[in-house]
mmCIF file of C-alpha atoms in Angstrom:
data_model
loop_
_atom_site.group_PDB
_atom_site.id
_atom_site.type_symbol
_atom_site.label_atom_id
_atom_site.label_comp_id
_atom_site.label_asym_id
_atom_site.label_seq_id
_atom_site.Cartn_x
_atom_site.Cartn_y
_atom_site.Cartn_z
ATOM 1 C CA UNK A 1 69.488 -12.483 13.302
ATOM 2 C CA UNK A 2 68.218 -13.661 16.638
ATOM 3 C CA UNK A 3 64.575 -14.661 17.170
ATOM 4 C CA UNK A 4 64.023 -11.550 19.427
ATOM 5 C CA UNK A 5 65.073 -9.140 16.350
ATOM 6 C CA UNK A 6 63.137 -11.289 14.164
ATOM 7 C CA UNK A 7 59.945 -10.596 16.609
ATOM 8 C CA UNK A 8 60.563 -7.344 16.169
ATOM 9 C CA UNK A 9 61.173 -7.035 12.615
ATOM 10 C CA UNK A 10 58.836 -4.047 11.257
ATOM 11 C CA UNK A 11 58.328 -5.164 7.719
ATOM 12 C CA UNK A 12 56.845 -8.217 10.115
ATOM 13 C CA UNK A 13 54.651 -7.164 11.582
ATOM 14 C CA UNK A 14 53.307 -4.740 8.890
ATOM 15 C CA UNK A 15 52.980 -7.701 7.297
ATOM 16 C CA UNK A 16 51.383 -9.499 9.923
ATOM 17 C CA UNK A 17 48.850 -6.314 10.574
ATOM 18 C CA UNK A 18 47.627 -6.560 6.605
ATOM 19 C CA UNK A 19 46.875 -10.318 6.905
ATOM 20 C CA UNK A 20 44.827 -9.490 10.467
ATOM 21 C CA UNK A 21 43.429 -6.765 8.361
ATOM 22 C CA UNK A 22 42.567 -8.995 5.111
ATOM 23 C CA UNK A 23 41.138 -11.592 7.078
ATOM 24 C CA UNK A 24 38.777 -9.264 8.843
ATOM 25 C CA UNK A 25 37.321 -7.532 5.817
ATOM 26 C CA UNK A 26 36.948 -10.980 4.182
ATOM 27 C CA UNK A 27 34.900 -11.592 7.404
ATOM 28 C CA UNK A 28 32.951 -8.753 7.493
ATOM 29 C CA UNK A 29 32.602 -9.364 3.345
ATOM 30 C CA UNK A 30 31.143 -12.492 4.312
ATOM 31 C CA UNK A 31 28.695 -11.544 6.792
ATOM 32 C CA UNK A 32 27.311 -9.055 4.721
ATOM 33 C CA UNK A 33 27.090 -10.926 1.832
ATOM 34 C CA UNK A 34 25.291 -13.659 4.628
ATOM 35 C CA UNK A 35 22.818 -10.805 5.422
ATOM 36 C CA UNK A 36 22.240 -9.330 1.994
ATOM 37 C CA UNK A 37 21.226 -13.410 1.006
ATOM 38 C CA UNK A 38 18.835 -13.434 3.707
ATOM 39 C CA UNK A 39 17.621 -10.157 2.897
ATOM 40 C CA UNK A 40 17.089 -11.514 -0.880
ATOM 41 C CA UNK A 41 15.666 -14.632 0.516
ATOM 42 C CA UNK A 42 13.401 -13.095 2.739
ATOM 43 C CA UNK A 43 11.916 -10.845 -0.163
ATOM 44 C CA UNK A 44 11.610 -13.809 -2.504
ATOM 45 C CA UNK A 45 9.394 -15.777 -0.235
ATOM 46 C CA UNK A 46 5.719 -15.419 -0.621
ATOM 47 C CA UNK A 47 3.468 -13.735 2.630
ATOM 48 C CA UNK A 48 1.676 -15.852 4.738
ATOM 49 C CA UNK A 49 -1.702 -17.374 2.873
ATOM 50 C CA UNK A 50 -2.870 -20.447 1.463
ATOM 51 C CA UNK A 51 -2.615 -19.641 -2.163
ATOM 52 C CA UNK A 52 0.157 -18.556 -4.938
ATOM 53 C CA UNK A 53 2.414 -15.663 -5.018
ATOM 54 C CA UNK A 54 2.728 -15.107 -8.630
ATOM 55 C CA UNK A 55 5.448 -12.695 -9.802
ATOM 56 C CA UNK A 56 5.316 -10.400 -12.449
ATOM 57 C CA UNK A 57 5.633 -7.688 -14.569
ATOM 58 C CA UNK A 58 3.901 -4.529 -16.516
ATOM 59 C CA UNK A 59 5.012 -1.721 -19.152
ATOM 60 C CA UNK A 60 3.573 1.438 -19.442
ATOM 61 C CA UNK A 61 4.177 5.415 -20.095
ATOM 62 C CA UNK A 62 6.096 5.379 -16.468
ATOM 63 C CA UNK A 63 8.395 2.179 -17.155
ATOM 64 C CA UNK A 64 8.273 -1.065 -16.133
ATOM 65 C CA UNK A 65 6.635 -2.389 -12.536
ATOM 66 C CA UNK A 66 7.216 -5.472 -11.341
ATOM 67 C CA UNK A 67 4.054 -6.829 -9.620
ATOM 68 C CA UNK A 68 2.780 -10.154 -7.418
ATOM 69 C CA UNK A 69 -0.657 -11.451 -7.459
ATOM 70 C CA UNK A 70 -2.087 -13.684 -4.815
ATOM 71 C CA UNK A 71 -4.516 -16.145 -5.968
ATOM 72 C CA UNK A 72 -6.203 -18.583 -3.655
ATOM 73 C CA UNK A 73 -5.854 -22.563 -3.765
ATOM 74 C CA UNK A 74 -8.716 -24.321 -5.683
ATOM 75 C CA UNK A 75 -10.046 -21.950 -8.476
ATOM 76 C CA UNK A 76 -12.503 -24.020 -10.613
ATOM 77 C CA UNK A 77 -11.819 -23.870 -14.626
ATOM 78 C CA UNK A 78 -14.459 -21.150 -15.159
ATOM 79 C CA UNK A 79 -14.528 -19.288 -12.088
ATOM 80 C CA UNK A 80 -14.386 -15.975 -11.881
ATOM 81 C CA UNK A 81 -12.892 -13.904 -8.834
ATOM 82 C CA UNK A 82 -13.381 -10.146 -7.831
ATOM 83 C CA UNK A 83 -9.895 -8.188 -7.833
ATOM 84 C CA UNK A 84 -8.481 -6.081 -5.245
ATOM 85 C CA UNK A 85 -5.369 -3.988 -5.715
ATOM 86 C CA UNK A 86 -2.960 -2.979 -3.052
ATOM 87 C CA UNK A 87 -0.775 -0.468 -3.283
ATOM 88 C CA UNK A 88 1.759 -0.200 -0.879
ATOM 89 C CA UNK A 89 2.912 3.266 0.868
ATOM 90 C CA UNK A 90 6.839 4.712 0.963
ATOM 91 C CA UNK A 91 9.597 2.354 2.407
ATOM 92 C CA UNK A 92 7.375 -0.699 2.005
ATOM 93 C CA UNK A 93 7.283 -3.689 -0.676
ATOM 94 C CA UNK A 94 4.658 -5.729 -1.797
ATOM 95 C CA UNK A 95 5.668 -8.566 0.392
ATOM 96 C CA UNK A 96 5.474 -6.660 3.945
ATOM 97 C CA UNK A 97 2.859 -4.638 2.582
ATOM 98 C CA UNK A 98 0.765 -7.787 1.761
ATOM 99 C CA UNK A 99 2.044 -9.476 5.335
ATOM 100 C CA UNK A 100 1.183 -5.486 7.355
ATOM 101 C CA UNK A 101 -2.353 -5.890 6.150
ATOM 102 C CA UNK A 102 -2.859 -9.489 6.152
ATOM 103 C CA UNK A 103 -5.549 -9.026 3.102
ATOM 104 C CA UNK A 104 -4.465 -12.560 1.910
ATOM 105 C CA UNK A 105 -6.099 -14.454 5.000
ATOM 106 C CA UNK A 106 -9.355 -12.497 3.691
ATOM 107 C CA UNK A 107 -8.922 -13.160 -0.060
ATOM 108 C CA UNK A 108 -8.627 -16.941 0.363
ATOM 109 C CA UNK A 109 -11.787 -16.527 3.052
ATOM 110 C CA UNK A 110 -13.901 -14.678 0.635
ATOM 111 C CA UNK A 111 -12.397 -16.042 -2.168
ATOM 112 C CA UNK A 112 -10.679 -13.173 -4.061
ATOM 113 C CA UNK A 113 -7.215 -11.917 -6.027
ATOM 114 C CA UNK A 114 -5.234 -9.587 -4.914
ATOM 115 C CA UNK A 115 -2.584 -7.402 -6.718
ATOM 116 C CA UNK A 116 0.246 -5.477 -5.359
ATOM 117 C CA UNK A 117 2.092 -3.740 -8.041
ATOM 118 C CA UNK A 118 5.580 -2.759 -6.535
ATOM 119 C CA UNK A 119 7.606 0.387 -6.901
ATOM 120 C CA UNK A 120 11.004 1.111 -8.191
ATOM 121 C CA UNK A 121 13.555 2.545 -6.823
ATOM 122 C CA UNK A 122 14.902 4.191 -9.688
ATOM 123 C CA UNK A 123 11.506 6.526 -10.076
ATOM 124 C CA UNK A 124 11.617 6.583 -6.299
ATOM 125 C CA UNK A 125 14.482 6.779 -3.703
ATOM 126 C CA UNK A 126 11.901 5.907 -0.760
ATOM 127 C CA UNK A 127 9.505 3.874 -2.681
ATOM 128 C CA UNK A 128 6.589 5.796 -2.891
ATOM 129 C CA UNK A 129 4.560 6.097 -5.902
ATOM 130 C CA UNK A 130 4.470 9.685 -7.614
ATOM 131 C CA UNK A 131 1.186 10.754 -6.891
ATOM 132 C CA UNK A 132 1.751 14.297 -6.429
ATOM 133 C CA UNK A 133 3.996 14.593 -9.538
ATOM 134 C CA UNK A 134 1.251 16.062 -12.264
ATOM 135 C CA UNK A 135 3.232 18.927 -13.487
ATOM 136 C CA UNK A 136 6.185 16.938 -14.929
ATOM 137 C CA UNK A 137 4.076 14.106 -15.955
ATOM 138 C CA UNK A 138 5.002 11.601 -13.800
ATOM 139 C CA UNK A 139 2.144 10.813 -11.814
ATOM 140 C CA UNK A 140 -0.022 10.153 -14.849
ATOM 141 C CA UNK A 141 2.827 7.846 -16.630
ATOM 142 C CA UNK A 142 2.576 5.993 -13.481
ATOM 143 C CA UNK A 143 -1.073 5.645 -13.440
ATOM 144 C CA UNK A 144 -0.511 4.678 -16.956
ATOM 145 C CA UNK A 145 1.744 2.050 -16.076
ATOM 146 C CA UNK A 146 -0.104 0.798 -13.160
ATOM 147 C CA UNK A 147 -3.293 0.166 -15.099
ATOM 148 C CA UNK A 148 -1.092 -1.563 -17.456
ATOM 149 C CA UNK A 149 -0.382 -4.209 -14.900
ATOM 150 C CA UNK A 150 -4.218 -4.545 -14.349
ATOM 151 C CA UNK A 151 -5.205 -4.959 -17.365
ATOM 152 C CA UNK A 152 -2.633 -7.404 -17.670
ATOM 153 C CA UNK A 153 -3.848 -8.981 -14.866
ATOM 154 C CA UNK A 154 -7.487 -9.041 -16.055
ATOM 155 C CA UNK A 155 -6.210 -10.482 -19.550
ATOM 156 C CA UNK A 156 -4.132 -13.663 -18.070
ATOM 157 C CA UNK A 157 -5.938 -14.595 -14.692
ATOM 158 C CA UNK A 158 -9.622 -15.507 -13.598
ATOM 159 C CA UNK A 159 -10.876 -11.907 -12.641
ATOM 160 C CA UNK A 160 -14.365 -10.770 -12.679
ATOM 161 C CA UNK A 161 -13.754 -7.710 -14.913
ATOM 162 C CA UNK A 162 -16.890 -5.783 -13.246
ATOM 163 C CA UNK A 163 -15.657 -6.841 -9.334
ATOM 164 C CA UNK A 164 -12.377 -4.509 -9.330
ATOM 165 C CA UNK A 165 -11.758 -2.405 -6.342
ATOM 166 C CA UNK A 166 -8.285 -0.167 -5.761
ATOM 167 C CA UNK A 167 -6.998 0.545 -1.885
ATOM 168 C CA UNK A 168 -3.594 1.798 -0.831
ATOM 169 C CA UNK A 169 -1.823 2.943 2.468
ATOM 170 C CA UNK A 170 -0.363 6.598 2.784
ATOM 171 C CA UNK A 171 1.296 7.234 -0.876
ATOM 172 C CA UNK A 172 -0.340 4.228 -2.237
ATOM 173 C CA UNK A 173 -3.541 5.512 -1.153
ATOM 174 C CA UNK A 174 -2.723 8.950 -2.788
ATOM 175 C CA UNK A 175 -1.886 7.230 -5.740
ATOM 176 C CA UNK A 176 -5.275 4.544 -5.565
ATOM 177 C CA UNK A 177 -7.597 7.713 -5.632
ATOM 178 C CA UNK A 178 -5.772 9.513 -8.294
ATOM 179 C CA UNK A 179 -6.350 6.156 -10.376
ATOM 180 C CA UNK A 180 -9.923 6.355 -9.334
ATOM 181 C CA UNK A 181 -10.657 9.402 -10.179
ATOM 182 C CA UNK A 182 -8.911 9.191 -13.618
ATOM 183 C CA UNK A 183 -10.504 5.877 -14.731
ATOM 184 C CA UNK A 184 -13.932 5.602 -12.767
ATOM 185 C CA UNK A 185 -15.566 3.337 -14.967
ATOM 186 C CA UNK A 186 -13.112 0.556 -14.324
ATOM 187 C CA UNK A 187 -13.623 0.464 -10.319
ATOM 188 C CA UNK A 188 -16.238 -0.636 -8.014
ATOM 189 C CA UNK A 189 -14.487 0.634 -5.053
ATOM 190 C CA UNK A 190 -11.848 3.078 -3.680
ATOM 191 C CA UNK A 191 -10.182 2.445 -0.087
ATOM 192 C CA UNK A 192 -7.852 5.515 1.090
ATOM 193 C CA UNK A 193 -5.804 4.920 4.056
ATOM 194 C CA UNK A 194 -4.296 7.692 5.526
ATOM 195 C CA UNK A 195 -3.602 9.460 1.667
ATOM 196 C CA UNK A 196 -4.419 12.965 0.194
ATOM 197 C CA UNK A 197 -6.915 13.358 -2.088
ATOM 198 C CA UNK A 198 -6.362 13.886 -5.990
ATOM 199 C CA UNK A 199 -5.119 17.680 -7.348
ATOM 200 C CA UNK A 200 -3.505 18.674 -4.298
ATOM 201 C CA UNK A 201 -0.586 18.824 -4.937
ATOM 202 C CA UNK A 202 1.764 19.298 -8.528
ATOM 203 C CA UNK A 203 5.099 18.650 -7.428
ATOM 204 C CA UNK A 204 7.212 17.167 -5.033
ATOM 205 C CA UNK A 205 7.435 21.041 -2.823
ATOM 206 C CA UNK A 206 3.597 20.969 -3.193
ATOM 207 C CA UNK A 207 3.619 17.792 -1.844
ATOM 208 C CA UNK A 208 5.057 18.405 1.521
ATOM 209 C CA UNK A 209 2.282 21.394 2.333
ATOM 210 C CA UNK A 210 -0.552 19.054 0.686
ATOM 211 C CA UNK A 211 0.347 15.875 3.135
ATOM 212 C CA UNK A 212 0.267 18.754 5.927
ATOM 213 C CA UNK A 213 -3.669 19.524 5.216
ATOM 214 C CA UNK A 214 -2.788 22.707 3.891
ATOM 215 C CA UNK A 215 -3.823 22.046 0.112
ATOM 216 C CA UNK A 216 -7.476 21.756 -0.435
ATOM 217 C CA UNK A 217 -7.928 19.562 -3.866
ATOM 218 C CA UNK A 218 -7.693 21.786 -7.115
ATOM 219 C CA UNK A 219 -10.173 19.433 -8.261
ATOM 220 C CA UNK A 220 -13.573 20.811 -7.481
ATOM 221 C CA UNK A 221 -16.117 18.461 -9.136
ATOM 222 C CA UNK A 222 -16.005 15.340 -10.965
ATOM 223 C CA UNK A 223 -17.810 13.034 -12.664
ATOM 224 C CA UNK A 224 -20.984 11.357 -10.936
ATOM 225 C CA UNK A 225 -19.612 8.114 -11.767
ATOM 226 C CA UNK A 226 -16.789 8.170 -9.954
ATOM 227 C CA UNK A 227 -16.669 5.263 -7.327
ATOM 228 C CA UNK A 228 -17.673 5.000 -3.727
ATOM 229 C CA UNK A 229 -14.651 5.518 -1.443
ATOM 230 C CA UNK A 230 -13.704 4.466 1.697
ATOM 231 C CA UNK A 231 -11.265 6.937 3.869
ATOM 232 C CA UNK A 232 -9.088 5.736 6.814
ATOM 233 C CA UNK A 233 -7.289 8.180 8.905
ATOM 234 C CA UNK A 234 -5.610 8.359 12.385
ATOM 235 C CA UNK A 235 -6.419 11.177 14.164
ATOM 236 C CA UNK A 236 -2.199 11.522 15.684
ATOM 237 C CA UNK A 237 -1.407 10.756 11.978
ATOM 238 C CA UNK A 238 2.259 13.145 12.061
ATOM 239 C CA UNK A 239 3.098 12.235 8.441
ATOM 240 C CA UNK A 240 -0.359 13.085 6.512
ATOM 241 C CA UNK A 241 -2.724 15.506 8.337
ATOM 242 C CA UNK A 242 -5.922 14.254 8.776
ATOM 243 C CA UNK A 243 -7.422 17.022 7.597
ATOM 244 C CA UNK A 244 -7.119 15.393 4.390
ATOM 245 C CA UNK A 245 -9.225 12.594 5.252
ATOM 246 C CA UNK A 246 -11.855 15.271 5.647
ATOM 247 C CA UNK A 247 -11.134 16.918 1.794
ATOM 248 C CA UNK A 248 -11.222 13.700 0.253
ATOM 249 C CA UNK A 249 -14.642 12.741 1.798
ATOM 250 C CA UNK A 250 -16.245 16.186 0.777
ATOM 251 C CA UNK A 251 -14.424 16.206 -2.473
ATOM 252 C CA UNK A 252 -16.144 12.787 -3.288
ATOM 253 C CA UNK A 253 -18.671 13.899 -2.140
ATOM 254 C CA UNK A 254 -19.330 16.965 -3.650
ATOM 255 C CA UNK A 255 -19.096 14.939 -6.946
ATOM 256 C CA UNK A 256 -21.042 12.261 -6.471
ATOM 257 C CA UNK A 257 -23.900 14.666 -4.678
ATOM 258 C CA UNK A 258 -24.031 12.822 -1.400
ATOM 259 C CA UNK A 259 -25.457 13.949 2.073
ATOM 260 C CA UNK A 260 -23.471 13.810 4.770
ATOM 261 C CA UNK A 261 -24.621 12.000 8.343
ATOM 262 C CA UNK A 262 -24.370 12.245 11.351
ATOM 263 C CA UNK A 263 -21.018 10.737 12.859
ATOM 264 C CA UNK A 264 -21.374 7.894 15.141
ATOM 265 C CA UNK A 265 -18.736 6.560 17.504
ATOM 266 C CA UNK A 266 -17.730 2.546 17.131
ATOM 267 C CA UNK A 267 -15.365 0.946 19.047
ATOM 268 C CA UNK A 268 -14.783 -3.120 19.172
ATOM 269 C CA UNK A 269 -13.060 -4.540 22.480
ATOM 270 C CA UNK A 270 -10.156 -2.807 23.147
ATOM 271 C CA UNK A 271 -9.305 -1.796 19.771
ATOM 272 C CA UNK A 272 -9.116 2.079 19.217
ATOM 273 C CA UNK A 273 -12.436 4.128 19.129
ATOM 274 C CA UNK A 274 -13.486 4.895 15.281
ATOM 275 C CA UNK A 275 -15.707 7.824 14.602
ATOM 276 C CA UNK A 276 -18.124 6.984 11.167
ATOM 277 C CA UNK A 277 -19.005 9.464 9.054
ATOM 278 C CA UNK A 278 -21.440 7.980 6.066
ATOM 279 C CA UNK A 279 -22.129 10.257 3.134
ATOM 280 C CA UNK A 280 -25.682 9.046 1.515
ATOM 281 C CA UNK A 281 -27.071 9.012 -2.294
ATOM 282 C CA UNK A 282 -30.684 7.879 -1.166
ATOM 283 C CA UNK A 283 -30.255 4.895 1.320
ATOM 284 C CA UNK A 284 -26.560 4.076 -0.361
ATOM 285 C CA UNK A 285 -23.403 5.201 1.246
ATOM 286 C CA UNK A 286 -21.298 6.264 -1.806
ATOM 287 C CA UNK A 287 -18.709 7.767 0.913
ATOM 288 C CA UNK A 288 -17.559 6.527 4.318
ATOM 289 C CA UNK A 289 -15.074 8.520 6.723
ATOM 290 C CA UNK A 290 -13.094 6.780 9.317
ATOM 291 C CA UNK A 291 -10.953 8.945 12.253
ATOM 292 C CA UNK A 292 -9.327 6.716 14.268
ATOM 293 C CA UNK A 293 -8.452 7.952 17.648
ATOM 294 C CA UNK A 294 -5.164 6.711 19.044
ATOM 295 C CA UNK A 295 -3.852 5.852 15.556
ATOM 296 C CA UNK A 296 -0.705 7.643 14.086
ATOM 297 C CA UNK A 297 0.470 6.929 10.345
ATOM 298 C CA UNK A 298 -0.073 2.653 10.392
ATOM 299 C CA UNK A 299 -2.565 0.469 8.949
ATOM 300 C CA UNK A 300 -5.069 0.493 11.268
ATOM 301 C CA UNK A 301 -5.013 -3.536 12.843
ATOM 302 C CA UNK A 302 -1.873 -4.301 10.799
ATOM 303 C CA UNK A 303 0.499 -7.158 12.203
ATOM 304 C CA UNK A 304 2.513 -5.297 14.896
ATOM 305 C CA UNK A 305 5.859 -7.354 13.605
ATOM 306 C CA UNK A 306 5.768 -5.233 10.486
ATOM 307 C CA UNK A 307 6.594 -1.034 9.915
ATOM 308 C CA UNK A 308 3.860 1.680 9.332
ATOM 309 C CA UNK A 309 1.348 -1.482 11.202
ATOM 310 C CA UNK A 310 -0.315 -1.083 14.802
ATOM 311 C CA UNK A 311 -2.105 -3.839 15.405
ATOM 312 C CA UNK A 312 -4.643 -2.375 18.243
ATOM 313 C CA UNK A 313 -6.798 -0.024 15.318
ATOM 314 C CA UNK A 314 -9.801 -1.418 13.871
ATOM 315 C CA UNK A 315 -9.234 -4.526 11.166
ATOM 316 C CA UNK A 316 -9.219 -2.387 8.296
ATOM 317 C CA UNK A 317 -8.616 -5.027 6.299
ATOM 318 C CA UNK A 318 -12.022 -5.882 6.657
ATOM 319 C CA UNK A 319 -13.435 -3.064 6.826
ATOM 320 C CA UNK A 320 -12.221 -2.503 3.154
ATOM 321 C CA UNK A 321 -13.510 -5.981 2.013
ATOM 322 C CA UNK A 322 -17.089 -5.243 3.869
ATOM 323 C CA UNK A 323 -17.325 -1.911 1.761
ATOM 324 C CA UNK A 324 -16.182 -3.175 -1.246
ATOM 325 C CA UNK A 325 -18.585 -6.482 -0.828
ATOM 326 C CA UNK A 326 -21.582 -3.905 -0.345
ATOM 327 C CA UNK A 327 -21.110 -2.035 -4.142
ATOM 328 C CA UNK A 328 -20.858 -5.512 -5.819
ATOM 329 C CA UNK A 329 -24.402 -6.256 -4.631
ATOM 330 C CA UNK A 330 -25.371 -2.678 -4.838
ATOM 331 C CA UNK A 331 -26.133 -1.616 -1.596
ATOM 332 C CA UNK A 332 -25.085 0.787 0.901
#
């Protein structure tokens, strides 16, 4: 057979097409196993903050949560620390939600833990916690499960058992006022950004109308002991309505038999414009509203780099510390 036939052999150059074709997908193989390494890698490394990213995890009635807690450098044998927990809202983690809100630059300033629980995937496609989920059960297993990691928390680490506050972003925030409201005596503090208030909604079809302002709570009073709450909300918030920034204030209000102010308009630099609304128990604000102007559905002075962050709100960050730092010495 002459070379030129041999060239043109097609069992050759089928065979020559497969090997193109193996080597290829072995490529492409490789570079996504490359990415999903750096993707791994990336997750595993702790957020920016002098102190330690401690992994870990809790069982309860809604499964087991894995969960990281940031302590500070330098805690003195003895010392005791207040707590602040952070839960994160849909498509976020407890790394990017601890590196969108930069709270660990303030706990190592003020000198404070933090805990993020973490969703799972399995109870949650998107990653949001099951706040609206009361007629199946599922929101209170995972209330159950996140006070687990808490207490666990509180049992194994230096935390001032009286000094616990609760703040989350969007579903997290749903989810940190449906804690509060279940276990009041175990807060100091509540901190809702951009979330809808507890008992509006029972289901996942509920849920939609509820994050739409459509719902009011189902929840009419409470218990006077229920904890003083902070509310966040952007005013071009497309994902939860701001309307339910308003319910949750009068809801919490209603219960704890506070007076509402009148609103005043703050606005630092060039950061967006933030109408206050206090709601008063004597001199003490039990319940502060925040509408942010220009904000849509992102922590409000969140690191730009990061999703669901806009980095030209107000530092709510501190904001949350500054409110929660006010009930632990008792004023308003």
């Amino acid at each position: 057979m002459s070379r030129r036939r041999a060239k043109a052999d097609p069992a050759a150059a089928t065979r020559r097409l497969m090997k193109t074709m193996t080597q290829l997908s072995m490529q492409a193989g490789s570079q996504a196993l490359k990415h999903a390494t750096k993707t791994v890698e990336a997750q595993s490394r702790p957020p920016p903050g002098a102190g330690t990213w401690i992994k870990g995890h809790a069982v309860g009635a809604g499964g087991m949560r894995r969960y990281y807690l940031f302590r500070p450098h330098g805690v003195a044998i003895g010392e005791r620390l207040p707590l602040l927990v952070m839960l994160h809202g849909c498509s976020q983690n407890a790394r990017n939600f601890a590196s969108s809100t930069r709270m660990n630059a303030i706990a190592v300033r003020e000198r404070a833990l933090l805990l993020y629980p973490e969703q799972d995937m399995r109870f949650n496609p998107q990653g949001c916690w099951n706040w609206y989920d009361t007629k199946s059960g599922q929101a209170n297993a995972e209330a159950s499960t996140l006070m687990a990691a808490i207490n666990q928390v509180c049992l194994f680490y230096p935390v001032d058992r009286k000094s616990v506050a609760i703040a989350g972003f969007s579903a997290g925030a749903s989810m940190a006022a449906l804690l509060a409201s279940k276990h009041p005596e175990r807060f100091r503090a509540v901190a809702m950004h951009s979330g809808v208030p507890p008992g509006s909604a029972r289901s996942a079809a509920s849920a939609v109308t509820a994050m739409g302002g459509l719902h009011r709570s189902a929840t009419s009073s409470g218990p006077r002991t229920w904890p003083p709450l902070l509310v966040v909300h952007g005013r071009k918030d497309r994902v939860v309505a701001v309307k339910n920034a308003h319910n949750a204030a009068q809801l919490w209000a209603s219960a704890l038999g506070a007076r509402e102010g009148k609103p005043r308009t703050v606005q630092r630099g060039k950061r967006y414009t933030n109408t206050v609304t206090d709601y008063r128990v004597g001199r003490r604000v039990v319940v502060s509203l925040n509408e942010i102007r220009e904000l849509g559905h992102s922590w409000s002075g969140g690191d730009d780099k990061q999703r669901f962050s806009d980095a030209q709100g107000p530092d709510v960050s501190r904001l949350i510390w500054r409110f929660f730092e006010r009930q632990l010495q008792g004023a308003g």
